[in-house]
Short mmCIF file of C-alpha atoms in Angstrom, two decimals:
data_model
loop_
_atom_site.label_atom_id
_atom_site.label_comp_id
_atom_site.label_asym_id
_atom_site.label_seq_id
_atom_site.Cartn_x
_atom_site.Cartn_y
_atom_site.Cartn_z
CA MET A 1 0.04 0.01 -0.03
CA ARG A 2 2.69 2.30 0.88
CA ARG A 3 4.66 1.45 -2.31
CA ASP A 4 1.47 2.40 -4.31
CA ARG A 5 1.30 5.91 -2.60
CA ILE A 6 4.92 6.56 -3.48
CA LEU A 7 4.28 5.50 -7.08
CA VAL A 8 1.17 7.74 -7.36
CA ALA A 9 2.95 10.64 -5.71
CA SER A 10 5.95 10.16 -7.99
CA THR A 11 3.70 10.18 -11.14
CA LEU A 12 1.96 13.27 -9.95
CA ALA A 13 5.19 15.06 -9.30
CA PHE A 14 6.46 14.05 -12.77
CA PHE A 15 3.47 15.43 -14.50
CA LEU A 16 3.58 18.57 -12.42
CA ALA A 17 7.23 19.12 -13.32
CA VAL A 18 6.48 18.49 -17.08
CA ASP A 19 3.60 20.95 -16.86
CA VAL A 20 5.68 23.68 -15.20
CA TYR A 21 8.66 23.18 -17.67
CA PHE A 22 6.88 22.97 -20.86
CA VAL A 23 3.71 25.16 -20.26
CA LEU A 24 3.98 27.53 -17.28
CA LEU A 25 7.73 28.38 -17.62
CA PRO A 26 7.65 29.30 -21.39
CA ARG A 27 4.64 31.51 -20.71
CA LEU A 28 6.41 33.19 -17.84
CA ARG A 29 9.55 33.78 -20.01
CA GLU A 30 7.30 35.17 -22.82
CA ARG A 31 5.65 37.61 -20.55
CA TYR A 32 8.73 38.46 -18.42
CA PRO A 33 11.87 37.80 -20.60
CA LEU A 34 15.16 37.80 -18.67
CA PRO A 35 17.86 40.23 -19.68
CA GLY A 36 19.48 39.07 -22.91
CA GLU A 37 16.76 36.56 -23.53
CA ARG A 38 14.43 38.86 -25.51
CA CYS A 39 13.86 37.66 -28.95
CA ALA A 40 15.71 39.77 -31.63
CA CYS A 41 13.72 38.18 -34.49
CA PRO A 42 15.18 39.27 -37.84
CA ARG A 43 12.65 40.93 -40.03
CA HIS A 44 13.89 39.72 -43.26
CA GLY A 45 15.03 36.31 -44.50
CA THR A 46 15.91 34.92 -47.88
CA ASN A 47 14.03 32.96 -50.46
CA GLY A 48 10.65 33.87 -49.09
CA THR A 49 11.19 32.81 -45.46
CA LEU A 50 9.75 34.64 -42.57
CA GLY A 51 12.94 35.77 -41.01
CA GLY A 52 16.00 34.12 -39.57
CA ASN A 53 16.51 30.46 -38.90
CA SER A 54 14.36 30.39 -35.80
CA SER A 55 11.42 32.19 -37.56
CA ALA A 56 11.71 30.01 -40.54
CA ASN A 57 11.77 26.90 -38.43
CA ALA A 58 8.86 28.01 -36.54
CA ALA A 59 6.93 28.66 -39.72
CA ALA A 60 7.68 25.11 -40.97
CA GLY A 61 6.81 23.55 -37.65
CA PRO A 62 3.46 22.33 -36.34
CA LEU A 63 0.63 24.87 -36.05
CA SER A 64 -1.17 25.17 -32.68
CA TRP A 65 -5.01 25.20 -33.15
CA VAL A 66 -5.65 26.30 -29.54
CA SER A 67 -3.60 29.53 -29.53
CA TYR A 68 -1.42 31.38 -31.83
CA GLY A 69 0.95 31.87 -28.88
CA ASN A 70 3.06 29.04 -30.18
CA GLY A 71 3.36 30.48 -33.63
CA ILE A 72 6.13 32.80 -35.05
CA GLY A 73 6.65 36.44 -34.02
CA THR A 74 4.48 36.30 -30.95
CA ALA A 75 7.07 38.09 -28.73
CA THR A 76 7.32 40.85 -31.38
CA ALA A 77 3.48 41.42 -31.33
CA MET A 78 3.38 41.44 -27.62
CA GLU A 79 6.26 43.95 -27.39
CA ALA A 80 4.46 46.15 -29.83
CA ALA A 81 1.21 45.91 -27.74
CA GLU A 82 3.19 46.86 -24.65
CA MET A 83 4.78 49.79 -26.44
CA GLY A 84 1.34 51.04 -27.57
CA GLY A 85 0.54 52.35 -31.07
CA SER A 86 -2.09 51.48 -33.63
CA ARG A 87 -3.21 47.90 -34.30
CA LEU A 88 -2.49 48.55 -38.03
CA GLU A 89 1.11 49.52 -37.36
CA ARG A 90 1.73 46.54 -35.12
CA LEU A 91 0.14 44.37 -37.81
CA PHE A 92 2.37 45.68 -40.59
CA ALA A 93 5.51 45.53 -38.29
CA HIS A 94 4.89 41.77 -37.73
CA PRO A 95 7.45 39.49 -39.47
CA LEU A 96 4.66 37.85 -41.49
CA TYR A 97 4.24 41.26 -43.18
CA ASN A 98 7.87 41.71 -43.80
CA MET A 99 8.80 38.61 -45.67
CA GLN A 100 11.55 39.15 -48.25
CA LEU A 101 10.52 38.04 -51.74
CA PRO A 102 13.04 36.24 -53.97
CA GLU A 103 15.12 38.70 -55.91
CA MET A 104 13.15 39.73 -58.89
CA ARG A 105 14.55 39.53 -62.46
CA ALA A 106 13.53 41.95 -65.19
CA GLU A 107 10.93 39.62 -66.60
CA GLU A 108 9.25 39.47 -63.27
CA VAL A 109 8.45 43.17 -63.34
CA LEU A 110 5.45 44.12 -65.37
CA LEU A 111 6.84 47.29 -67.01
CA GLN A 112 10.14 49.00 -67.62
CA PRO A 113 10.35 52.75 -67.17
CA GLY A 114 11.47 53.43 -70.77
CA GLU A 115 8.44 51.65 -72.31
CA LEU A 116 5.97 53.07 -69.93
CA MET A 117 7.21 56.72 -70.50
CA GLU A 118 7.01 56.25 -74.31
CA TYR A 119 3.41 54.91 -73.92
CA TYR A 120 2.59 57.94 -71.70
CA ARG A 121 4.10 60.29 -74.35
CA ARG A 122 2.01 58.70 -77.07
CA LYS A 123 -1.34 59.06 -75.01
CA VAL A 124 -0.48 62.72 -74.19
CA ALA A 125 0.14 63.47 -77.93
CA ARG A 126 -3.02 61.72 -78.92
CA TRP A 127 -4.96 63.73 -76.35
CA GLU A 128 -3.51 67.06 -77.54
CA ARG A 129 -4.48 66.16 -81.12
CA GLN A 130 -8.09 65.41 -80.09
CA GLN A 131 -8.26 68.70 -78.11
CA ARG A 132 -7.16 70.67 -81.18
CA HIS A 133 -9.77 68.80 -83.28
CA TYR A 134 -12.47 69.73 -80.62
CA SER A 135 -11.34 73.39 -80.50
CA ASP A 136 -11.47 73.74 -84.37
CA ALA A 137 -14.95 72.20 -84.45
CA ALA A 138 -16.18 74.43 -81.73
CA LEU A 139 -14.67 77.55 -83.36
CA ALA A 140 -16.31 76.69 -86.68
CA ALA A 141 -19.69 76.27 -84.94
CA ASN A 142 -19.13 79.46 -82.94
CA LEU A 143 -19.36 77.68 -79.61
CA SER A 144 -17.34 78.16 -76.50
CA LEU A 145 -15.38 75.09 -75.35
CA VAL A 146 -13.97 74.62 -71.88
CA GLN A 147 -10.23 73.94 -72.26
CA GLN A 148 -8.78 71.12 -70.31
CA PRO A 149 -4.93 71.60 -69.87
CA ILE A 150 -2.89 68.56 -68.90
CA THR A 151 0.51 68.13 -67.24
CA PHE A 152 3.20 65.73 -68.33
CA ASP A 153 4.60 64.56 -65.06
CA PRO A 154 7.23 61.70 -65.13
CA GLU A 155 6.84 61.46 -61.40
CA ALA A 156 3.09 61.05 -61.41
CA SER A 157 1.76 58.70 -58.68
CA TRP A 158 -0.17 56.46 -61.19
CA LEU A 159 3.10 55.97 -63.16
CA LYS A 160 4.92 54.93 -60.01
CA PHE A 161 2.04 52.54 -59.23
CA HIS A 162 2.31 50.90 -62.67
CA LEU A 163 6.08 50.58 -62.39
CA GLY A 164 5.76 48.85 -59.16
CA ILE A 165 3.57 45.88 -60.40
CA ASN A 166 5.47 42.65 -60.30
CA ARG A 167 4.92 38.87 -60.37
CA TYR A 168 3.85 38.78 -56.79
CA ALA A 169 1.53 41.79 -56.25
CA LEU A 170 0.31 45.11 -57.53
CA TYR A 171 2.41 46.94 -55.00
CA THR A 172 4.88 46.40 -52.30
CA ARG A 173 3.87 46.50 -48.68
CA ASP A 174 6.09 49.58 -48.00
CA ASP A 175 5.38 51.47 -51.13
CA PRO A 176 4.80 55.17 -50.28
CA GLY A 177 3.44 55.78 -53.70
CA VAL A 178 0.21 54.02 -52.90
CA ALA A 179 -0.81 56.67 -50.24
CA ARG A 180 0.18 59.46 -52.70
CA LEU A 181 -1.96 57.80 -55.39
CA LEU A 182 -4.98 57.60 -53.13
CA GLN A 183 -4.56 61.23 -52.20
CA ASP A 184 -4.33 62.18 -55.87
CA MET A 185 -7.54 60.20 -56.78
CA ARG A 186 -9.23 61.99 -53.99
CA SER A 187 -8.46 65.51 -54.99
CA SER A 188 -6.96 65.68 -58.63
CA ILE A 189 -8.69 67.86 -61.20
CA ILE A 190 -10.91 65.77 -63.54
CA ILE A 191 -10.44 66.67 -67.21
CA SER A 192 -12.48 63.94 -68.88
CA ALA A 193 -15.38 61.63 -68.18
CA ASP A 194 -16.92 58.83 -70.14
CA TYR A 195 -18.50 55.46 -70.00
CA THR A 196 -16.09 52.54 -69.43
CA GLN A 197 -15.41 50.17 -72.21
CA ASP A 198 -17.71 47.38 -70.89
CA GLU A 199 -20.43 49.94 -70.56
CA LYS A 200 -20.01 50.99 -74.07
CA ALA A 201 -20.11 47.29 -75.12
CA LEU A 202 -23.63 47.14 -73.79
CA LYS A 203 -24.89 50.07 -75.81
CA GLY A 204 -27.83 48.92 -77.98
CA VAL A 205 -28.10 45.52 -76.35
CA CYS A 206 -30.16 46.66 -73.35
CA ASP A 207 -33.57 44.84 -73.41
CA CYS A 208 -35.78 46.89 -71.10
CA SER A 209 -38.52 44.05 -71.42
CA GLN A 210 -36.25 41.98 -69.27
CA VAL A 211 -37.28 41.59 -65.64
CA VAL A 212 -33.65 41.40 -64.62
CA LYS A 213 -31.52 44.23 -65.64
CA PRO A 214 -28.59 43.27 -67.77
CA SER A 215 -25.66 41.71 -65.91
CA GLY A 216 -22.76 44.02 -65.19
CA HIS A 217 -24.88 46.93 -66.05
CA HIS A 218 -23.74 48.90 -63.10
CA LEU A 219 -23.28 52.55 -63.79
CA LYS A 220 -19.57 53.33 -63.73
CA LEU A 221 -17.46 55.96 -65.42
CA ALA A 222 -13.90 56.39 -66.60
CA LEU A 223 -12.42 59.61 -65.30
CA LYS A 224 -9.21 61.13 -66.44
CA PHE A 225 -7.06 63.50 -64.23
CA GLN A 226 -4.91 66.37 -65.15
CA ASP A 227 -1.64 64.37 -64.87
CA PHE A 228 -3.27 61.78 -67.18
CA GLY A 229 -4.01 59.33 -64.44
CA LYS A 230 -7.23 57.48 -64.80
CA ALA A 231 -9.64 56.02 -62.27
CA MET A 232 -13.11 54.16 -62.43
CA PHE A 233 -15.90 55.97 -60.63
CA LYS A 234 -18.64 53.87 -59.23
CA PRO A 235 -21.33 56.07 -57.63
CA MET A 236 -23.35 55.43 -54.40
CA ARG A 237 -26.33 53.14 -55.12
CA GLN A 238 -27.27 51.84 -51.73
CA GLU A 239 -27.23 53.19 -48.19
CA ARG A 240 -24.65 51.55 -45.87
CA ASN A 241 -27.29 50.37 -43.40
CA GLN A 242 -29.32 48.58 -46.07
CA GLU A 243 -29.01 44.77 -46.28
CA THR A 244 -29.51 42.98 -49.57
CA PRO A 245 -32.90 41.29 -49.33
CA GLU A 246 -32.54 37.58 -48.72
CA ASP A 247 -34.71 36.73 -51.73
CA PHE A 248 -32.28 38.66 -54.16
CA PHE A 249 -30.18 36.47 -56.42
CA TYR A 250 -26.52 37.49 -56.30
CA PHE A 251 -26.54 38.53 -60.00
CA VAL A 252 -29.25 41.17 -59.56
CA ASP A 253 -27.84 42.54 -56.35
CA PHE A 254 -26.92 46.22 -56.18
CA GLN A 255 -23.21 47.02 -56.61
CA ARG A 256 -21.89 49.09 -53.68
CA HIS A 257 -19.23 51.80 -53.90
CA ASN A 258 -18.31 51.17 -50.22
CA ALA A 259 -17.77 47.57 -50.89
CA GLU A 260 -15.04 48.49 -53.39
CA ILE A 261 -13.36 50.74 -50.80
CA ALA A 262 -13.60 48.17 -48.06
CA ALA A 263 -12.41 45.33 -50.36
CA PHE A 264 -9.13 47.27 -51.13
CA HIS A 265 -8.40 47.78 -47.42
CA LEU A 266 -9.23 44.11 -46.66
CA ASP A 267 -6.94 42.92 -49.43
CA ARG A 268 -4.16 45.09 -47.97
CA VAL A 269 -4.73 43.88 -44.52
CA LEU A 270 -4.59 40.32 -45.65
CA ASP A 271 -1.40 41.23 -47.50
CA PHE A 272 -2.56 39.88 -50.86
CA ARG A 273 -2.19 43.33 -52.59
CA ARG A 274 -4.16 42.20 -55.61
CA VAL A 275 -6.97 44.79 -55.49
CA PRO A 276 -5.95 48.11 -57.25
CA PRO A 277 -6.03 51.10 -54.94
CA VAL A 278 -9.48 52.45 -54.21
CA VAL A 279 -10.59 55.61 -52.34
CA GLY A 280 -13.84 57.33 -51.61
CA ARG A 281 -14.53 60.79 -53.18
CA LEU A 282 -17.38 63.37 -53.45
CA ILE A 283 -18.00 64.28 -57.12
CA ASN A 284 -19.89 67.36 -58.46
CA VAL A 285 -21.87 65.50 -61.21
CA SER A 286 -22.54 68.79 -63.11
CA GLY A 287 -19.07 70.40 -62.83
CA GLU A 288 -16.84 67.36 -62.91
CA ILE A 289 -18.78 65.07 -65.29
CA LEU A 290 -21.56 66.83 -67.36
CA HIS A 291 -19.68 70.00 -68.14
CA ILE A 292 -16.36 68.38 -69.11
CA THR A 293 -17.51 65.17 -70.95
CA ARG A 294 -17.03 65.02 -74.82
CA SER A 295 -19.35 62.03 -74.94
CA GLU A 296 -22.76 62.82 -76.41
CA ASP A 297 -24.06 59.50 -75.04
CA LEU A 298 -23.12 60.35 -71.50
CA ARG A 299 -24.46 63.94 -71.83
CA SER A 300 -27.74 62.68 -73.23
CA VAL A 301 -28.56 60.65 -70.00
CA PHE A 302 -28.39 63.54 -67.60
CA PHE A 303 -31.65 64.97 -66.31
CA THR A 304 -33.00 66.92 -63.25
CA SER A 305 -35.31 65.03 -60.89
CA PRO A 306 -38.49 66.25 -59.43
CA ALA A 307 -36.53 67.08 -56.34
CA ASN A 308 -34.28 69.35 -58.40
CA ASN A 309 -31.28 66.96 -58.12
CA THR A 310 -28.93 66.33 -61.09
CA CYS A 311 -29.19 62.68 -62.18
CA PHE A 312 -27.84 60.39 -64.91
CA PHE A 313 -28.07 56.76 -65.74
CA ALA A 314 -26.53 54.09 -67.98
CA LYS A 315 -27.08 54.43 -71.76
CA CYS A 316 -30.30 52.66 -72.57
CA LEU A 317 -33.80 53.61 -73.34
CA TYR A 318 -34.78 56.61 -71.32
CA VAL A 319 -38.27 55.50 -70.43
CA CYS A 320 -37.24 52.34 -68.70
CA LYS A 321 -33.89 53.16 -67.14
CA THR A 322 -34.57 56.23 -65.04
CA GLU A 323 -35.40 54.01 -62.18
CA TYR A 324 -31.72 52.93 -62.20
CA ALA A 325 -30.43 56.52 -62.24
CA VAL A 326 -28.11 57.99 -59.54
CA CYS A 327 -28.63 61.51 -58.35
CA GLY A 328 -26.44 64.16 -56.60
CA HIS A 329 -27.72 66.24 -53.73
CA PRO A 330 -28.30 68.39 -55.57
CA ASP A 331 -24.95 67.94 -57.53
CA LEU A 332 -22.69 66.17 -54.97
CA LEU A 333 -22.48 62.51 -55.32
CA GLU A 334 -20.27 60.17 -53.33
CA GLY A 335 -18.56 57.16 -55.04
CA SER A 336 -15.50 54.96 -55.11
CA MET A 337 -12.41 55.80 -57.30
CA SER A 338 -10.37 52.79 -58.41
CA ALA A 339 -7.04 53.19 -60.11
CA TYR A 340 -6.74 51.96 -63.51
CA LEU A 341 -4.20 49.26 -64.39
CA PRO A 342 -1.84 49.80 -67.35
CA GLY A 343 -3.58 49.58 -70.82
CA LEU A 344 -4.00 46.22 -72.50
CA SER A 345 -1.85 47.34 -75.40
CA ILE A 346 1.20 47.72 -72.96
CA ALA A 347 0.33 45.20 -70.27
CA PRO A 348 -2.04 42.48 -71.70
CA ARG A 349 -4.37 40.53 -69.53
CA ILE A 350 -6.48 37.45 -70.06
CA SER A 351 -9.82 36.70 -68.36
CA ILE A 352 -10.25 33.10 -67.33
CA PRO A 353 -13.58 31.55 -66.03
CA ASN A 354 -13.50 30.64 -62.28
CA PRO A 355 -13.58 26.83 -61.98
CA TRP A 356 -16.16 27.33 -59.12
CA ILE A 357 -18.35 29.63 -61.30
CA ARG A 358 -21.91 29.89 -60.28
CA SER A 359 -25.05 29.35 -62.30
CA TYR A 360 -26.37 32.71 -63.59
CA SER A 361 -29.87 31.63 -63.93
CA PHE A 362 -32.90 31.26 -61.72
CA ALA A 363 -32.65 27.43 -61.72
CA GLY A 364 -29.88 24.89 -62.09
CA LYS A 365 -26.59 24.14 -60.42
CA GLU A 366 -22.98 23.87 -61.50
CA GLU A 367 -21.10 20.60 -61.09
CA TRP A 368 -19.09 21.86 -58.05
CA GLU A 369 -22.44 22.40 -56.22
CA VAL A 370 -23.52 18.78 -56.55
CA ASN A 371 -20.11 16.86 -56.71
CA PRO A 372 -18.19 16.92 -53.38
CA PHE A 373 -15.20 15.45 -55.31
CA TYR A 374 -15.19 18.19 -57.90
CA CYS A 375 -11.68 19.47 -56.86
CA ASP A 376 -10.14 15.96 -57.76
CA THR A 377 -11.11 16.69 -61.25
CA ILE A 378 -9.74 20.30 -61.21
CA LYS A 379 -6.41 19.18 -59.78
CA LYS A 380 -5.84 17.12 -62.93
CA LEU A 381 -6.50 20.14 -65.28
CA TYR A 382 -4.02 22.66 -66.54
CA PRO A 383 -3.10 25.09 -64.96
CA TYR A 384 -4.38 23.88 -61.64
CA ASN A 385 -2.15 20.68 -61.66
CA SER A 386 0.94 22.59 -60.70
CA GLY A 387 2.21 25.81 -59.43
CA ASN A 388 0.35 28.30 -57.42
CA ARG A 389 -2.84 28.85 -59.49
CA LEU A 390 -5.06 26.58 -57.40
CA LEU A 391 -3.69 28.17 -54.16
CA ASN A 392 -4.41 31.53 -55.61
CA ILE A 393 -7.98 30.51 -56.31
CA ILE A 394 -8.37 29.46 -52.62
CA ASP A 395 -6.83 32.77 -51.56
CA MET A 396 -9.55 34.49 -53.69
CA ALA A 397 -12.24 32.28 -52.21
CA VAL A 398 -11.20 33.23 -48.59
CA PHE A 399 -11.16 37.01 -49.55
CA ASP A 400 -14.54 36.68 -51.21
CA PHE A 401 -16.06 34.84 -48.23
CA LEU A 402 -14.93 37.50 -45.82
CA THR A 403 -16.59 40.16 -47.97
CA GLY A 404 -19.59 38.02 -48.90
CA ASN A 405 -19.13 38.46 -52.68
CA MET A 406 -20.75 35.52 -54.56
CA ASP A 407 -20.19 37.17 -58.05
CA ARG A 408 -16.70 35.87 -58.90
CA HIS A 409 -17.40 34.36 -62.28
CA HIS A 410 -13.94 35.19 -63.81
CA TYR A 411 -10.52 36.12 -62.78
CA GLU A 412 -7.78 37.95 -64.65
CA ILE A 413 -3.95 37.51 -64.85
CA PHE A 414 -1.16 39.50 -66.62
CA THR A 415 -0.06 37.39 -69.51
CA LYS A 416 3.59 38.45 -69.09
CA PHE A 417 3.74 36.45 -65.79
CA GLY A 418 1.98 33.48 -67.30
CA ASP A 419 1.15 30.63 -64.78
CA ALA A 420 3.54 32.16 -62.21
CA GLY A 421 1.48 35.34 -61.84
CA PHE A 422 -1.15 36.27 -59.24
CA LEU A 423 -4.79 36.75 -59.74
CA LEU A 424 -6.37 40.18 -59.86
CA HIS A 425 -9.15 40.57 -57.37
CA PHE A 426 -11.29 42.91 -59.65
CA ASP A 427 -14.78 44.06 -59.23
CA ASN A 428 -15.72 43.63 -55.54
CA ALA A 429 -18.79 45.95 -55.56
CA ARG A 430 -21.16 43.07 -54.74
CA GLY A 431 -19.48 42.44 -51.46
CA PHE A 432 -20.67 43.57 -47.92
CA GLY A 433 -24.35 43.16 -48.90
CA ARG A 434 -25.66 40.91 -46.02
CA HIS A 435 -23.78 41.11 -42.64
CA SER A 436 -26.32 38.75 -41.09
CA HIS A 437 -25.54 35.89 -43.50
CA ASP A 438 -22.36 33.95 -44.11
CA GLU A 439 -22.48 32.26 -47.53
CA LEU A 440 -20.33 29.09 -46.88
CA SER A 441 -20.71 28.07 -50.56
CA ILE A 442 -18.11 30.72 -51.40
CA LEU A 443 -15.51 28.65 -49.45
CA ALA A 444 -16.10 25.57 -51.72
CA PRO A 445 -12.58 25.72 -53.22
CA LEU A 446 -11.10 25.56 -49.73
CA THR A 447 -13.60 23.00 -48.34
CA GLN A 448 -13.31 20.71 -51.40
CA CYS A 449 -9.53 20.99 -52.04
CA CYS A 450 -8.52 21.17 -48.38
CA THR A 451 -5.33 23.10 -49.13
CA ILE A 452 -4.15 26.59 -48.23
CA LYS A 453 -0.88 28.62 -48.42
CA ARG A 454 1.03 28.58 -45.17
CA SER A 455 1.55 32.34 -45.31
CA THR A 456 -2.15 32.97 -45.84
CA LEU A 457 -3.11 30.67 -42.90
CA LEU A 458 -0.62 32.33 -40.55
CA ARG A 459 -1.90 35.82 -41.38
CA LEU A 460 -5.49 34.71 -40.86
CA ARG A 461 -4.64 33.33 -37.53
CA LEU A 462 -2.78 36.45 -36.58
CA LEU A 463 -5.82 38.53 -37.42
CA ALA A 464 -7.85 36.25 -35.15
CA GLN A 465 -5.84 37.26 -32.01
CA PRO A 466 -7.62 39.48 -29.54
CA ASP A 467 -4.88 42.08 -29.46
CA LEU A 468 -5.32 42.65 -33.26
CA ARG A 469 -8.50 41.34 -34.47
CA LEU A 470 -9.52 41.74 -38.05
CA SER A 471 -12.53 44.05 -37.35
CA GLU A 472 -10.45 46.43 -35.33
CA VAL A 473 -7.65 46.63 -37.85
CA MET A 474 -10.19 47.16 -40.66
CA ARG A 475 -12.03 49.87 -38.63
CA GLU A 476 -8.62 51.65 -38.15
CA SER A 477 -7.61 51.23 -41.87
CA LEU A 478 -11.01 52.55 -43.16
CA ALA A 479 -11.08 55.47 -40.71
CA GLY A 480 -8.64 57.42 -43.05
CA ASP A 481 -11.09 57.31 -45.99
CA LEU A 482 -13.02 60.58 -46.79
CA LEU A 483 -16.34 58.60 -46.89
CA ARG A 484 -16.07 57.13 -43.38
CA PRO A 485 -17.70 55.19 -41.89
CA VAL A 486 -17.13 52.95 -44.97
CA LEU A 487 -18.71 49.91 -43.25
CA THR A 488 -21.34 49.69 -40.58
CA GLU A 489 -20.44 48.02 -37.26
CA PRO A 490 -22.45 44.80 -38.05
CA HIS A 491 -20.37 44.44 -41.24
CA LEU A 492 -17.12 44.82 -39.28
CA LEU A 493 -18.12 42.31 -36.71
CA ALA A 494 -19.16 39.88 -39.40
CA LEU A 495 -15.54 39.85 -40.57
CA ASP A 496 -14.44 38.31 -37.26
CA ARG A 497 -17.21 35.72 -37.36
CA ARG A 498 -16.35 34.72 -40.90
CA LEU A 499 -12.56 34.56 -40.14
CA GLU A 500 -13.36 32.06 -37.35
CA LYS A 501 -15.33 29.86 -39.73
CA VAL A 502 -12.46 29.88 -42.25
CA LEU A 503 -10.03 28.69 -39.57
CA ARG A 504 -12.48 25.94 -38.57
CA VAL A 505 -12.63 24.77 -42.09
CA VAL A 506 -8.84 24.47 -42.23
CA GLN A 507 -8.73 22.75 -38.85
CA ARG A 508 -11.22 20.13 -40.06
CA CYS A 509 -9.02 19.58 -43.06
CA VAL A 510 -6.00 19.20 -41.00
CA ARG A 511 -7.67 16.63 -38.71
CA LYS A 512 -8.81 14.69 -41.77
CA LEU A 513 -5.65 14.86 -43.91
CA GLY A 514 -2.82 15.87 -41.81
CA GLU A 515 -1.15 19.29 -41.77
CA ARG A 516 1.58 18.35 -44.31
CA GLN A 517 -1.03 17.77 -46.97
CA VAL A 518 -3.22 20.73 -46.13
CA VAL A 519 -0.78 23.56 -45.42
CA VAL A 520 1.66 24.11 -48.36
CA ALA A 521 4.66 26.38 -48.87
CA ASP A 522 4.45 29.67 -50.93
CA PHE A 523 6.35 30.33 -54.08
CA VAL A 524 5.86 26.96 -55.72
CA GLU A 525 7.90 26.90 -58.88
CA VAL A 526 6.03 26.66 -62.11
CA PRO A 527 7.46 24.05 -64.57
CA GLU A 528 8.68 25.32 -67.90
CA GLY A 529 6.16 25.26 -70.61
CA PRO A 530 3.60 27.41 -72.54
CA ALA A 531 2.85 30.13 -70.04
CA THR A 532 -0.33 31.39 -71.53
CA GLN A 533 -1.92 28.12 -72.74
CA PRO A 534 -5.62 28.70 -72.01
CA PRO A 535 -7.05 26.27 -69.51
CA PRO A 536 -10.03 24.10 -70.41
CA PRO A 537 -12.77 26.55 -69.31
CA PRO A 538 -15.77 25.51 -67.32
CA PRO A 539 -19.13 26.27 -69.01
CA PRO A 540 -19.48 29.99 -69.54
CA PRO A 541 -21.99 31.97 -67.49
CA ARG A 542 -25.55 31.54 -68.61
CA SER A 543 -27.65 34.40 -69.64
CA ARG A 544 -26.98 37.23 -67.28
#
């Protein structure tokens, strides 16, 4: 009996010692580091690692699903919290946001300065010729014409933005030119306004007998600035506190200007950097659109409402489209300004159907909606059978799930980068429509393929920590926009809820398949081959 007591006491003492050594002591050291023991984590590593050897090893090691406390860079985040400062600054100071990319070769940068400047000069020369033509025509007709002077500025912010596009992202994390570009889009003088190319393509095909308004027929304008920068303006169509009715199909939902703004900030917070810079702006629709446009089509759709507000709508039959008009108050109208990417003639892009494309009809389902093993088929198809393309699709699905955007029917890539390039996260205006509903089907690429980039997962888990928290970081990031509050509180809180659901999906995948198979390294090399070979497309979207 005495021997049994000694055995029990010894066992309890052993487990107590293990608990103290492996659990309590590390936590005490983490909170109260001894002199010389504080982690001096290097901020940059090589070849895409997260820092020095210790950080890289931690990133490659097992992930703790209970707490991020065992992950990399925790001491750095805690030190930043103790020192104070904004959550956004602490987030961007974290090693996960300071990974050093592999050294880029010339072919991994989208544009070279010489070719971009030559393109710029040709555009300016053509504009000046057009202005002379307009002036001569106005003089012959004895009309007064508002002159729109332009400036040729080799240091223009939009030029710097275009020169910064590379194989990995649209801009670098520490690029000061992005803040300058946002400021310029917010305040630069507008010298030209017109419909966008896709709006022009719809001219003459509007069928006002349709119950559903034509797909993509969201009123948006291409605006040109004095330094020849260009932005897409999407006007306010829906109040921030309005939720999309639950009976609405995603393809007839309103497009929201504040969703475009919030999507840019979320993309930046997630460190994807695949959404072109977007900023909010108040536009005088009379002085900055109607009075400067040279487009007769655009001028013809302006009218004065019964409330004496200046309104305009997309080009279609007047009698059936005024209900889709947008109106100033009486002339001021808020909207989003999205920076244009380089023109297709200098930086070609291709549009590829999303493998998880939805059915754009009132009935019917796509294969992925009825086949739980759909991803097994996709993994065998080019270009999803190698490289980063499938991983980038899953990044995009996570991004869309957080915003609630179900309308991702295509994605675009720069042809120069071929299969090694990133996906552009274009057209996010149908996000942030319903804060009370989480559309889990958007996560189908993740739930069916059960794979995710390690860097993406680590950043998601970092943003789930109480001392950072995605909603708080987004609130701080959006507070700098002119149109604040960009998102209502329920939409901000929905981000935290959805983030937890993403992490739970990954957790289930890890339990089912093991971490090694689910969490994969970044920068997977793409084998040599035809870089722009078109993939076998899924069925095109049905009548939209």
